[in-house]
Coordinates of C-alpha atoms in Angstrom, one line a residue:
M1 CA -8.6 -12.6 14.7
D2 CA -5.5 -15.0 14.7
K3 CA -2.3 -13.5 15.1
P4 CA -0.7 -12.6 11.3
D5 CA 2.3 -14.4 10.1
F6 CA 5.4 -12.3 11.0
A7 CA 7.9 -14.7 9.6
K8 CA 7.7 -13.3 6.1
Y9 CA 8.0 -10.0 4.0
Y10 CA 4.7 -8.4 2.9
R11 CA 4.5 -7.3 -0.5
Y12 CA 2.4 -4.2 -1.2
G13 CA -1.0 -6.5 -1.9
E14 CA -0.5 -8.7 1.2
M15 CA 0.1 -5.4 3.4
T16 CA -2.8 -3.8 1.9
E17 CA -5.2 -6.9 2.7
L18 CA -3.8 -7.2 6.2
L19 CA -4.3 -3.4 6.9
E20 CA -8.0 -4.1 5.9
L21 CA -8.3 -6.7 7.8
Y22 CA -7.1 -5.0 11.1
V23 CA -9.9 -2.5 10.2
S24 CA -12.5 -5.0 9.8
E25 CA -11.7 -7.0 12.8
F26 CA -11.1 -4.2 15.0
P27 CA -14.0 -1.6 13.8
G28 CA -14.1 0.8 17.0
L29 CA -10.4 1.0 17.0
A30 CA -8.8 1.0 13.7
S31 CA -9.4 2.8 10.4
V32 CA -7.3 3.3 7.2
E33 CA -6.9 6.2 4.6
S34 CA -4.9 6.9 1.5
I35 CA -2.9 10.1 2.1
G36 CA -1.6 10.2 -1.2
K37 CA -0.3 8.1 -4.2
S38 CA 3.2 6.9 -5.2
Y39 CA 4.8 7.8 -8.4
E40 CA 3.6 4.4 -9.7
G41 CA 0.0 5.2 -8.4
R42 CA 0.0 2.6 -5.3
D43 CA -1.9 4.4 -2.4
I44 CA 0.2 5.2 0.5
W45 CA -1.8 3.8 3.5
A46 CA -2.2 5.3 6.8
L47 CA -3.6 3.2 9.5
T48 CA -5.3 5.3 12.5
I49 CA -5.7 3.5 15.8
S50 CA -7.9 5.2 18.7
N51 CA -10.5 4.0 20.6
S52 CA -14.0 5.7 19.0
T53 CA -15.8 5.7 22.2
T54 CA -13.2 7.8 24.1
G55 CA -13.1 10.8 22.0
E56 CA -12.2 12.3 18.6
P57 CA -8.8 11.2 17.5
L58 CA -7.6 14.5 17.1
E59 CA -8.6 15.5 20.6
K60 CA -6.0 13.0 21.7
P61 CA -2.2 13.3 21.8
G62 CA -1.1 11.8 18.7
F63 CA 1.8 9.3 18.0
Y64 CA 3.4 8.5 14.4
V65 CA 5.2 6.0 13.2
D66 CA 6.5 5.6 9.4
G67 CA 8.5 2.7 7.8
N68 CA 10.1 2.1 4.3
I69 CA 10.9 5.7 3.4
H70 CA 13.8 3.6 1.8
G71 CA 12.6 1.1 -0.2
S72 CA 15.4 -1.7 0.7
E73 CA 14.7 -1.5 4.2
V74 CA 11.8 -4.0 4.3
T75 CA 12.0 -4.8 7.9
A76 CA 10.6 -1.4 8.7
S77 CA 7.2 -1.9 7.1
M78 CA 6.9 -5.1 9.0
T79 CA 8.0 -3.6 12.3
A80 CA 5.2 -1.1 11.9
L81 CA 2.6 -3.7 11.1
Y82 CA 3.8 -5.6 14.2
F83 CA 3.3 -2.3 16.4
A84 CA -0.1 -1.8 14.9
W85 CA -1.1 -5.4 15.9
T86 CA 0.5 -5.3 19.2
L87 CA -1.7 -2.1 19.9
L88 CA -5.0 -4.0 18.4
S89 CA -4.5 -7.2 20.1
G90 CA -3.6 -5.8 23.3
H91 CA -6.8 -3.4 23.7
G92 CA -8.9 -5.3 26.3
E93 CA -6.4 -7.9 27.0
D94 CA -3.5 -5.8 28.5
K95 CA -4.2 -3.1 30.9
A96 CA -1.5 -0.6 30.0
L97 CA -2.0 -1.1 26.4
T98 CA -5.9 -0.6 26.8
K99 CA -5.4 2.7 28.5
L100 CA -3.1 3.9 26.4
V101 CA -5.1 3.2 22.9
D102 CA -7.9 4.8 24.8
E103 CA -6.1 7.9 25.4
T104 CA -4.1 8.2 22.6
T105 CA -4.4 8.3 18.5
F106 CA -1.7 6.3 16.5
Y107 CA -1.1 7.1 13.1
I108 CA 0.8 4.4 11.4
I109 CA 2.6 4.5 7.9
P110 CA 4.0 1.0 7.2
A111 CA 5.3 2.0 3.7
V112 CA 6.3 5.5 2.6
S113 CA 7.5 4.2 -0.6
P114 CA 5.4 1.4 -1.7
D115 CA 6.7 1.2 -5.1
G116 CA 10.2 0.7 -3.4
V117 CA 9.2 -2.2 -1.3
E118 CA 7.5 -3.8 -4.2
H119 CA 10.3 -3.3 -6.4
V120 CA 12.7 -5.0 -4.1
L121 CA 10.4 -7.8 -2.8
S122 CA 9.4 -8.6 -6.5
K123 CA 13.1 -9.2 -6.7
S124 CA 13.1 -6.7 -9.5
G125 CA 16.4 -5.1 -7.9
L126 CA 17.3 -2.9 -5.0
V127 CA 16.2 0.8 -4.7
R128 CA 17.0 3.1 -2.4
S129 CA 13.7 5.1 -2.3
G130 CA 11.3 5.2 -5.3
T131 CA 11.3 3.9 -8.4
R132 CA 11.2 7.5 -10.6
M133 CA 14.5 7.8 -13.0
Y134 CA 16.8 10.2 -11.2
P135 CA 18.8 12.6 -11.4
H136 CA 19.0 11.4 -15.2
E137 CA 15.7 9.8 -17.2
E138 CA 18.4 8.1 -19.4
E139 CA 20.5 5.2 -18.1
R140 CA 24.3 6.3 -17.8
D141 CA 27.3 4.4 -18.8
G142 CA 28.8 2.2 -16.0
L143 CA 27.9 -0.7 -13.9
H144 CA 24.4 -1.5 -13.1
Q145 CA 23.6 -3.6 -10.3
E146 CA 21.3 -6.3 -11.5
D147 CA 20.8 -9.9 -11.2
I148 CA 22.9 -11.6 -13.8
D149 CA 22.8 -15.2 -13.2
G150 CA 18.7 -15.4 -12.4
D151 CA 19.1 -16.7 -8.9
G152 CA 16.8 -14.1 -7.5
M153 CA 19.7 -11.9 -5.5
I154 CA 22.1 -9.6 -6.2
L155 CA 25.3 -10.4 -4.9
S156 CA 29.0 -9.4 -5.6
M157 CA 31.5 -10.2 -8.1
R158 CA 35.2 -11.0 -8.0
I159 CA 37.6 -11.0 -10.5
E160 CA 41.2 -12.3 -10.1
D161 CA 43.7 -9.5 -11.1
P162 CA 47.4 -9.0 -9.7
G163 CA 46.7 -5.5 -9.0
G164 CA 43.5 -6.0 -7.2
G165 CA 42.8 -4.5 -3.7
W166 CA 41.2 -7.6 -2.1
K167 CA 42.3 -10.9 -1.0
V168 CA 40.9 -13.8 0.8
S169 CA 41.0 -13.7 4.7
D170 CA 43.5 -16.6 6.0
K171 CA 40.6 -17.1 8.5
D172 CA 37.9 -17.9 6.4
P173 CA 38.3 -18.4 2.9
R174 CA 34.9 -16.7 1.9
L175 CA 35.8 -13.6 3.3
L176 CA 37.6 -11.0 1.3
V177 CA 39.8 -8.6 3.2
E178 CA 41.7 -5.7 2.1
R179 CA 45.3 -6.2 0.6
R180 CA 47.3 -4.5 3.1
I181 CA 50.4 -2.3 1.8
N182 CA 53.1 -4.9 1.9
D183 CA 51.0 -7.8 0.5
V184 CA 52.9 -8.6 -2.7
G185 CA 52.7 -12.3 -3.0
G186 CA 49.4 -14.4 -3.4
T187 CA 46.0 -14.3 -5.4
F188 CA 44.2 -10.7 -5.5
Y189 CA 40.9 -9.6 -6.6
R190 CA 38.7 -6.8 -7.7
V191 CA 35.2 -6.7 -6.5
F192 CA 32.0 -5.2 -7.8
P193 CA 28.5 -5.6 -7.3
E194 CA 27.0 -8.3 -9.4
G195 CA 25.5 -6.4 -12.6
L196 CA 26.0 -5.9 -16.3
I197 CA 28.3 -2.7 -17.8
R198 CA 26.9 0.0 -20.1
N199 CA 28.8 0.6 -23.0
F200 CA 31.9 -1.2 -21.6
D201 CA 35.1 0.0 -23.3
G202 CA 36.9 -3.3 -22.4
V203 CA 39.1 -1.8 -19.7
E204 CA 37.6 0.2 -17.3
I205 CA 34.7 -0.7 -14.9
K206 CA 33.1 2.0 -13.0
D207 CA 30.0 2.3 -11.1
A208 CA 27.3 3.8 -13.2
P209 CA 24.8 6.8 -11.4
R210 CA 22.0 4.8 -10.1
K211 CA 19.0 5.0 -12.2
Q212 CA 16.6 5.1 -9.8
G213 CA 18.8 7.3 -7.4
L214 CA 16.1 9.6 -5.3
D215 CA 16.5 9.6 -1.3
F216 CA 13.0 10.5 0.1
N217 CA 14.8 10.8 3.2
R218 CA 16.8 13.6 1.7
N219 CA 13.9 15.5 0.5
F220 CA 12.6 17.8 3.3
P221 CA 13.0 21.4 3.6
A222 CA 15.3 21.6 6.5
N223 CA 19.2 21.7 6.1
W224 CA 17.9 20.8 2.4
E225 CA 21.0 20.8 -0.3
P226 CA 20.8 20.2 -4.0
Q227 CA 21.6 17.1 -5.9
V228 CA 25.3 18.4 -6.7
T229 CA 25.8 18.4 -2.8
Q230 CA 23.5 15.9 -1.4
S231 CA 23.2 12.8 -3.7
G232 CA 19.1 11.8 -3.8
A233 CA 17.9 15.2 -2.8
G234 CA 15.5 15.8 -5.5
E235 CA 14.8 18.9 -7.9
Y236 CA 13.6 20.8 -4.5
P237 CA 12.1 19.9 -1.1
F238 CA 8.8 18.0 -1.5
S239 CA 9.7 17.6 -5.1
E240 CA 8.0 13.9 -4.5
S241 CA 4.7 12.7 -4.3
E242 CA 5.5 10.5 -1.4
T243 CA 7.3 13.2 0.9
R244 CA 4.5 15.9 0.0
A245 CA 1.9 13.1 1.1
L246 CA 3.8 12.6 4.8
A247 CA 4.3 16.4 5.0
D248 CA 0.6 16.9 4.6
F249 CA -0.5 14.4 6.7
I250 CA 1.6 15.4 9.5
L251 CA 0.5 19.4 9.2
A252 CA -3.1 18.3 9.2
H253 CA -2.6 16.1 12.5
P254 CA -1.3 19.0 14.9
N255 CA -2.2 16.5 17.8
I256 CA 1.2 14.7 17.1
C257 CA 3.7 15.0 19.8
G258 CA 5.9 11.9 19.0
L259 CA 7.2 10.5 15.8
H260 CA 9.5 7.5 14.8
S261 CA 10.8 6.8 11.4
L262 CA 11.8 3.0 11.1
H263 CA 14.9 2.2 9.0
T264 CA 17.7 -0.6 8.7
G265 CA 21.3 -0.5 8.3
M266 CA 22.4 0.0 11.5
E267 CA 21.3 -0.8 15.1
S268 CA 20.6 2.6 16.3
I269 CA 18.3 4.9 17.8
I270 CA 19.2 8.7 16.4
R271 CA 18.1 11.3 18.2
P272 CA 17.8 15.3 17.9
P273 CA 19.5 17.7 17.4
A274 CA 21.0 17.8 13.8
T275 CA 22.4 21.4 13.0
Q276 CA 23.0 22.3 16.7
M277 CA 25.4 20.7 19.4
D278 CA 23.7 19.3 22.2
K279 CA 24.6 22.4 24.5
E280 CA 23.2 24.3 21.9
M281 CA 19.5 22.7 21.8
P282 CA 17.0 23.9 24.5
A283 CA 17.7 22.3 27.9
E284 CA 14.6 20.5 28.4
D285 CA 14.4 19.0 24.8
L286 CA 17.6 17.5 25.5
Q287 CA 16.7 15.9 28.8
S288 CA 13.5 14.4 27.1
A289 CA 15.6 13.1 23.8
L290 CA 18.3 11.5 26.3
D291 CA 15.5 10.0 28.6
I292 CA 13.2 8.4 26.1
G293 CA 16.3 7.4 24.2
K294 CA 18.1 5.9 27.0
L295 CA 14.9 3.9 27.8
G296 CA 15.1 2.8 24.2
V297 CA 18.7 1.5 24.2
E298 CA 17.5 -0.5 27.4
L299 CA 14.4 -2.1 25.6
T300 CA 16.2 -2.8 22.2
G301 CA 20.0 -2.9 23.0
Y302 CA 20.5 -0.4 20.2
V303 CA 23.2 2.4 20.6
L304 CA 22.0 6.0 21.0
F305 CA 23.4 9.1 19.1
S306 CA 22.4 12.2 18.1
Y307 CA 22.3 13.5 14.3
R308 CA 24.8 15.7 14.9
K309 CA 27.1 13.0 15.6
L310 CA 25.8 11.0 12.8
N311 CA 26.8 14.3 10.5
D312 CA 30.1 15.0 11.9
D313 CA 31.6 11.6 12.7
I314 CA 29.8 9.3 10.6
Y315 CA 28.2 10.4 7.2
V316 CA 26.3 13.8 6.2
A317 CA 22.5 13.7 5.7
H318 CA 20.9 16.7 4.6
G319 CA 17.2 17.4 4.5
D320 CA 15.9 14.5 6.3
F321 CA 12.6 14.1 8.1
A322 CA 13.9 13.9 11.5
T323 CA 15.3 17.3 11.1
W324 CA 12.3 19.0 9.4
T325 CA 10.1 17.4 12.0
Y326 CA 12.2 18.7 15.0
E327 CA 13.6 21.8 13.9
Q328 CA 11.0 23.3 12.3
L329 CA 7.6 21.7 13.6
G330 CA 9.2 20.8 17.1
L331 CA 8.5 17.6 17.6
L332 CA 10.1 14.9 19.5
V333 CA 11.6 12.2 16.8
F334 CA 13.8 9.4 16.6
C335 CA 15.2 7.5 13.9
D336 CA 15.2 3.9 14.8
E337 CA 17.8 1.7 12.7
L338 CA 16.5 -1.8 12.9
W339 CA 19.0 -4.2 11.6
D340 CA 22.7 -4.7 10.5
V341 CA 24.2 -8.3 10.2
R342 CA 27.3 -6.5 11.2
A343 CA 26.3 -5.9 15.0
R344 CA 26.3 -10.1 15.0
G345 CA 30.0 -9.4 15.0
G346 CA 29.7 -7.9 18.6
K347 CA 30.2 -4.2 17.3
D348 CA 27.8 -0.9 17.2
Y349 CA 27.3 1.3 14.4
V350 CA 29.8 3.9 16.2
E351 CA 32.4 1.6 17.1
L352 CA 32.3 0.4 13.2
S353 CA 32.3 4.0 12.0
K354 CA 35.7 4.7 14.2
M355 CA 37.3 1.2 13.1
H356 CA 36.8 2.4 9.4
K357 CA 38.0 5.9 10.0
E358 CA 41.1 4.6 12.0
R359 CA 41.8 1.8 9.4
D360 CA 41.6 -1.1 12.0
L361 CA 41.3 -3.8 9.3
D362 CA 42.2 -6.2 12.0
G363 CA 39.1 -5.2 13.9
L364 CA 37.0 -5.2 10.6
E365 CA 38.0 -8.5 9.8
E366 CA 36.9 -9.7 13.1
V367 CA 33.5 -8.2 12.8
E368 CA 33.1 -9.8 9.7
L369 CA 34.2 -13.0 10.9
G370 CA 31.8 -13.0 13.8
A371 CA 29.0 -12.1 11.2
L372 CA 29.6 -15.2 9.1
K373 CA 29.9 -17.4 12.2
W374 CA 26.2 -16.0 13.2
N375 CA 25.1 -16.8 9.5
D376 CA 26.4 -20.4 10.0
E377 CA 24.9 -20.9 13.6
V378 CA 21.7 -19.2 13.4
L379 CA 21.0 -19.1 9.5
H380 CA 22.2 -22.2 8.7
G381 CA 24.3 -20.6 5.7
E382 CA 21.6 -19.0 4.0
G383 CA 22.6 -15.3 4.3
F384 CA 25.9 -15.6 2.4
V385 CA 26.2 -17.5 -0.8
D386 CA 29.7 -19.3 -1.4
W387 CA 31.6 -18.3 -3.9
R388 CA 31.1 -20.0 -7.6
P389 CA 32.6 -19.5 -11.1
F390 CA 30.5 -17.6 -13.8
E391 CA 30.7 -16.5 -17.1
H392 CA 30.0 -13.0 -17.4
P393 CA 29.0 -11.9 -20.9
Q394 CA 31.6 -8.9 -20.8
L395 CA 33.9 -9.8 -18.2
G396 CA 34.8 -13.4 -19.0
P397 CA 35.5 -15.7 -16.0
V398 CA 34.3 -14.0 -12.4
E399 CA 33.1 -15.4 -9.4
L400 CA 29.7 -14.5 -7.8
G401 CA 29.1 -14.8 -4.1
G402 CA 28.9 -13.0 -1.0
W403 CA 26.2 -11.5 1.4
D404 CA 22.5 -11.6 0.3
R405 CA 22.2 -7.6 0.2
I406 CA 18.5 -8.1 1.5
L407 CA 19.6 -10.0 4.9
R408 CA 22.7 -8.2 5.4
N409 CA 20.4 -5.1 6.0
N410 CA 17.3 -6.9 6.9
A411 CA 16.5 -9.3 9.6
P412 CA 15.9 -13.0 8.4
P413 CA 12.4 -13.7 8.1
K414 CA 12.3 -15.7 11.3
L415 CA 13.5 -12.8 13.2
L416 CA 11.3 -10.5 12.2
E417 CA 8.8 -10.8 15.4
E418 CA 11.5 -10.6 17.4
T419 CA 12.8 -7.4 16.2
G420 CA 9.4 -5.9 16.0
E421 CA 8.6 -7.0 19.7
K422 CA 11.5 -5.3 20.9
M423 CA 10.8 -1.9 19.0
A424 CA 7.1 -2.2 20.1
Q425 CA 8.2 -2.1 23.7
F426 CA 10.2 1.3 22.8
L427 CA 7.2 2.8 21.0
T428 CA 4.9 1.8 23.6
A429 CA 7.2 3.4 26.1
H430 CA 7.5 6.5 24.2
A431 CA 3.7 7.0 23.3
Q432 CA 3.5 6.5 27.3
A433 CA 5.2 9.9 27.9
S434 CA 2.8 11.8 25.9
P435 CA 1.2 14.9 27.8
R436 CA -1.9 14.1 29.2
L437 CA -4.0 17.0 30.1
R438 CA -6.6 16.8 33.1
A439 CA -9.1 19.0 34.7
E440 CA -11.4 19.2 37.3
F441 CA -13.8 21.8 39.3
Y442 CA -11.7 23.3 41.9
E443 CA -14.6 25.3 43.0
V444 CA -18.3 26.5 42.1
K445 CA -19.6 28.6 44.5
A446 CA -22.2 31.2 44.9
V447 CA -20.9 34.8 45.7
G448 CA -24.1 36.4 45.2
D449 CA -27.7 36.1 43.9
G450 CA -27.5 33.9 41.0
V451 CA -23.6 34.7 40.6
Y452 CA -21.3 32.0 41.1
R453 CA -17.2 31.9 41.1
I454 CA -15.9 28.9 39.2
A455 CA -12.5 27.9 39.4
V456 CA -10.9 24.8 37.5
A457 CA -7.6 23.3 38.4
V458 CA -5.9 21.8 35.2
R459 CA -2.9 19.4 35.3
N460 CA -0.7 17.4 33.1
D461 CA -0.1 13.9 33.9
G462 CA 2.3 13.5 31.5
Y463 CA 6.2 12.8 31.3
L464 CA 6.4 15.5 28.6
P465 CA 5.3 19.1 28.9
T466 CA 1.8 20.0 27.0
N467 CA 4.1 21.8 24.5
V468 CA 6.3 19.0 24.2
T469 CA 9.4 20.6 22.8
R470 CA 10.8 24.6 23.6
Q471 CA 11.6 24.2 19.8
A472 CA 7.8 24.2 19.2
V473 CA 7.2 26.8 21.4
Q474 CA 10.3 28.9 19.5
M475 CA 9.0 28.0 16.1
Q476 CA 5.2 28.8 17.2
Q477 CA 4.0 25.7 16.6
A478 CA 2.7 24.5 20.0
P479 CA -0.4 27.2 20.8
P480 CA -0.8 27.5 24.6
V481 CA -3.4 25.5 26.6
E482 CA -6.6 27.3 26.4
A483 CA -9.9 27.3 28.8
R484 CA -13.2 28.3 27.4
I485 CA -16.6 28.6 28.9
L486 CA -19.5 27.9 27.2
L487 CA -22.9 29.3 28.8
A488 CA -26.5 29.2 28.0
E489 CA -28.2 32.1 26.3
G490 CA -29.0 34.7 29.1
D491 CA -26.1 33.8 31.3
E492 CA -23.7 36.6 31.7
L493 CA -19.8 36.5 32.2
V494 CA -18.9 38.8 34.9
V495 CA -15.2 38.5 35.3
G496 CA -12.9 36.6 33.1
E497 CA -12.7 35.9 29.3
M498 CA -14.7 33.5 27.5
V499 CA -11.3 32.3 26.1
E500 CA -8.5 32.4 28.5
E501 CA -4.9 31.5 27.4
I502 CA -3.2 29.5 30.7
G503 CA 0.2 28.8 29.1
H504 CA 2.0 25.5 28.9
L505 CA 2.0 23.0 31.9
G506 CA 5.2 21.1 32.7
R507 CA 6.0 17.9 32.8
Y508 CA 4.5 15.3 35.4
G509 CA 2.0 17.4 37.4
G510 CA 2.5 20.9 35.9
R511 CA -0.5 22.8 37.3
K512 CA -2.6 25.8 36.3
K513 CA -5.8 27.4 37.9
V514 CA -8.5 29.4 36.0
E515 CA -11.3 31.5 37.2
W516 CA -14.8 33.1 36.0
V517 CA -17.5 34.7 37.7
V518 CA -20.8 33.9 36.0
R519 CA -24.2 35.4 36.8
F520 CA -26.6 32.6 35.7
A521 CA -30.4 33.8 34.4
G522 CA -31.6 30.2 36.1
E523 CA -29.8 27.4 37.0
V524 CA -26.3 26.6 36.8
G525 CA -25.2 25.2 33.6
G526 CA -23.1 25.2 30.7
R527 CA -19.2 23.7 30.3
V528 CA -15.8 24.2 30.6
E529 CA -13.4 23.1 28.1
I530 CA -9.5 22.7 28.5
V531 CA -8.1 22.2 25.0
S532 CA -4.3 21.3 24.0
K533 CA -3.2 20.8 20.7
K534 CA -0.9 18.1 21.9
A535 CA -2.3 16.9 25.0
G536 CA -5.7 16.5 24.5
V537 CA -9.3 17.9 25.3
V538 CA -11.1 17.9 28.4
R539 CA -14.9 18.8 29.0
L540 CA -16.4 19.7 32.2
D541 CA -20.2 19.9 32.5
L542 CA -21.2 22.3 35.4
R543 CA -24.4 20.9 35.8
Q544 CA -22.5 17.5 37.0
R545 CA -20.0 19.6 39.0
T546 CA -19.0 18.2 42.4

């Protein structure tokens, strides 16, 4: 299969075709299924990648990646598709990737909100997540964002006004900066998103509540708050078909031990915890989150911080996917924010947040100037539209211009592959950290006439323990590893239980030994199974003992 074109954004039909092509070109590795329907009736596709010749998918450690829980963050779905291509095309070509795909099951959901992606890429407008009218079915009064001049973009509008709070930067005439306290002379502007005003009274311009204000990433039960507290929350947790589909899928795949949710709007890796402080989080979980997260920083150049820091210092997010999957399911999860044009100005999101809080207007101006310079040099100016006059049907003379809002929060098409490549490296590294169950016969020894002592050595070759997190144990989401002996009719178990719980195995080489005594009616036979929900299944044939 030729490499897909990763220098473009795929609409829903194109994404579906590519997923089907993955399955037809890699039949022993890839399968696709619909896990549910979106509000508008589109299938929510899940791609499973696993070598069918090396075991059942549910009997291997699972690794989950999703994209576009937020419709406008279209870099996410393309990055998920690129990661799938990396795994499939690398199998049989790259030793490390071949081993990883042989021993791991990958679940990739490129677009949690296919309606939102299609809405954005068809240039129908911007949408946070889904397209259901919420929190009100009817439009409310105020400014509604839309493309009013038909150029396919929703930009900004500026209106000259002596009382306006913005002015043109002295350093670049394209840039508007906040008016200072002692700015008393010059030209000032009011600034709004491009759009039309419902029931305009001729004076006041206020933002209307979003027509499609759902935020799927505020619709999960952990730390959920209703709409009056958390915008976009939905009527109740899992009120949306898309979020219910995600929950049902994850709960039906208990082998999942690592998750990544792909976003844009920053360039960061966000880790647990959310409602706890670091010191309150189980120490081993914090170590895992920091070790994997710091490796992600090395591979991507993004900044690492916790959901708790996000909530305390940047903005509050209730009812998000990552908090649910860690705090209630005990899964090790990261939110990867893939793109922010402001990072081209040399500051990470934590620094930017601090600058906003401290009202460092000079510093923020330099960041925006850096972004404009990058736009000129790398994008040849295509990301920012110079201000131009427009006769607004309600406001009269205005100027339209500013950043293309899709490009401001999404990688330009020619940089999509670069973004996907570095994230694929991080996702691969995390998947390689999964627990890996191993077992071999330690001893099969005759201790009497037809009576044998059977001892099996069990170990974990993975970085993560077989329970993945201590939180999973506390939430009863990580059953202990079991050792099962299966005997032929007539054989008798003398010592031990048919199913022995052997607990969990620690990271990198954690070991346990399990023993039975069996009286065989004839030749030694039967088998031993070592079973872990997260770390896989190992079967040993007593007839082939060494």
